[in-house]
Amino acid sequence: MLTDVVRKWVVVGGSLGMLLMAAQAQAEGANEICLTYANGQFEPKEPTVPADAPLVIRVKNLEAKAMEFESETLKVEKVVAANSEAVLNLRAMKSGRYEFHNDFNDKARGFINVQ
């Protein structure tokens, strides 16, 4: 009985370890951009990243109120609390121009250029 419990824990631990290694391997090949949101605008407004690699978008909200990073073309939306940061992990993308905006402030817009 105790042997069965130990065996199950070893299997669970090994599976978790393999998942973490796979996630780390994928993250190592990922491109990363950092978007800052302040004064009702994103900076940079049009970052460029290479195509055919996963993308990590780090959104830093420097404002005193929440904002919602949204992109229909990237198929992502995330509320970012005031004075905080969110990390979005995206699949590899093909070349193109992908629009994003703050859903709470429609004038705050930008594009990610994938080349």
C-alpha positions as MATLAB code, in Angstrom:
seq = 'MLTDVVRKWVVVGGSLGMLLMAAQAQAEGANEICLTYANGQFEPKEPTVPADAPLVIRVKNLEAKAMEFESETLKVEKVVAANSEAVLNLRAMKSGRYEFHNDFNDKARGFINVQ';
ca = [
       0.000    0.000    0.000;
       2.727    2.493    0.980;
       4.703    1.393   -2.080;
       1.746    2.254   -4.337;
       1.459    5.726   -2.814;
       5.191    6.379   -3.245;
       5.059    5.086   -6.820;
       2.167    7.477   -7.638;
       4.068   10.439   -6.168;
       7.129    9.571   -8.228;
       5.018    9.460  -11.400;
       3.313   12.774  -10.552;
       6.648   14.422   -9.700;
       8.264   13.169  -12.893;
       5.336   14.379  -14.998;
       5.461   17.833  -13.421;
       9.189   18.009  -14.003;
       8.766   17.155  -17.677;
       6.048   19.803  -18.084;
       8.257   22.446  -16.480;
      11.186   21.526  -18.720;
       8.961   21.736  -21.822;
       7.635   25.144  -20.771;
      11.153   26.407  -20.146;
      12.350   25.125  -23.521;
       9.459   26.903  -25.240;
      10.086   30.116  -23.290;
      13.762   30.088  -24.269;
      12.812   30.240  -27.957;
      10.228   32.967  -27.381;
      10.520   36.617  -28.320;
       9.607   39.078  -25.589;
       8.337   42.632  -25.765;
       7.479   44.977  -22.941;
       4.602   47.422  -23.395;
       4.175   50.215  -20.874;
       0.788   51.858  -20.405;
       0.933   55.400  -18.973;
      -0.890   58.683  -19.612;
      -3.536   56.799  -21.580;
      -1.077   55.466  -24.194;
       1.055   52.419  -24.930;
       4.824   52.636  -25.442;
       6.190   51.490  -27.762;
       3.233   51.884  -30.101;
       4.595   49.589  -32.827;
       7.182   47.054  -31.627;
       8.612   44.605  -34.155;
       9.373   40.926  -33.485;
      10.525   38.017  -35.657;
       7.917   35.644  -37.089;
       7.498   31.928  -36.409;
       8.470   32.011  -32.716;
       6.338   32.165  -29.589;
       5.816   35.642  -28.169;
       5.758   36.842  -24.575;
       4.097   40.228  -24.060;
       4.774   41.928  -20.741;
       2.246   44.724  -20.106;
       3.129   47.211  -17.361;
       0.246   49.399  -16.258;
       1.675   52.518  -14.606;
      -1.710   54.170  -14.166;
      -3.790   54.444  -10.977;
      -6.685   52.523  -12.557;
      -7.053   49.163  -14.260;
      -6.780   48.745  -18.015;
      -7.672   45.888  -20.342;
      -5.111   44.815  -22.932;
      -7.111   43.402  -25.826;
      -6.403   42.211  -29.343;
      -8.887   40.468  -31.591;
      -6.165   39.557  -34.100;
      -3.965   38.010  -31.388;
      -7.039   36.464  -29.726;
      -6.110   37.723  -26.270;
      -7.542   39.971  -23.579;
      -6.275   40.571  -20.070;
      -7.248   43.044  -17.355;
      -4.138   44.563  -15.793;
      -4.682   46.050  -12.341;
      -3.497   49.551  -11.471;
       0.270   49.857  -10.981;
       0.896   46.232  -11.862;
       2.077   43.954  -14.629;
       0.699   41.045  -16.650;
       2.495   38.489  -18.794;
       0.821   37.036  -21.877;
       2.256   33.954  -23.580;
       1.265   33.667  -27.237;
       1.753   31.034  -29.899;
       4.187   31.456  -32.783;
       2.784   33.949  -35.255;
       3.062   34.454  -38.980;
       4.222   37.735  -40.491;
       1.675   40.488  -40.200;
       0.525   43.553  -38.318;
      -1.503   42.766  -35.202;
      -3.539   45.535  -33.571;
      -3.984   45.880  -29.783;
      -5.797   48.400  -27.578;
      -7.014   49.220  -24.085;
     -10.636   48.146  -24.028;
     -11.318   50.760  -21.311;
      -9.808   53.587  -23.435;
     -10.441   53.070  -27.143;
      -7.968   55.835  -28.110;
      -5.047   53.841  -26.688;
      -4.009   51.675  -29.660;
      -0.904   50.099  -31.101;
       0.359   47.361  -33.437;
       2.793   44.491  -33.125;
       4.707   44.051  -36.368;
       5.713   40.448  -36.934;
       8.314   40.006  -39.678;
];
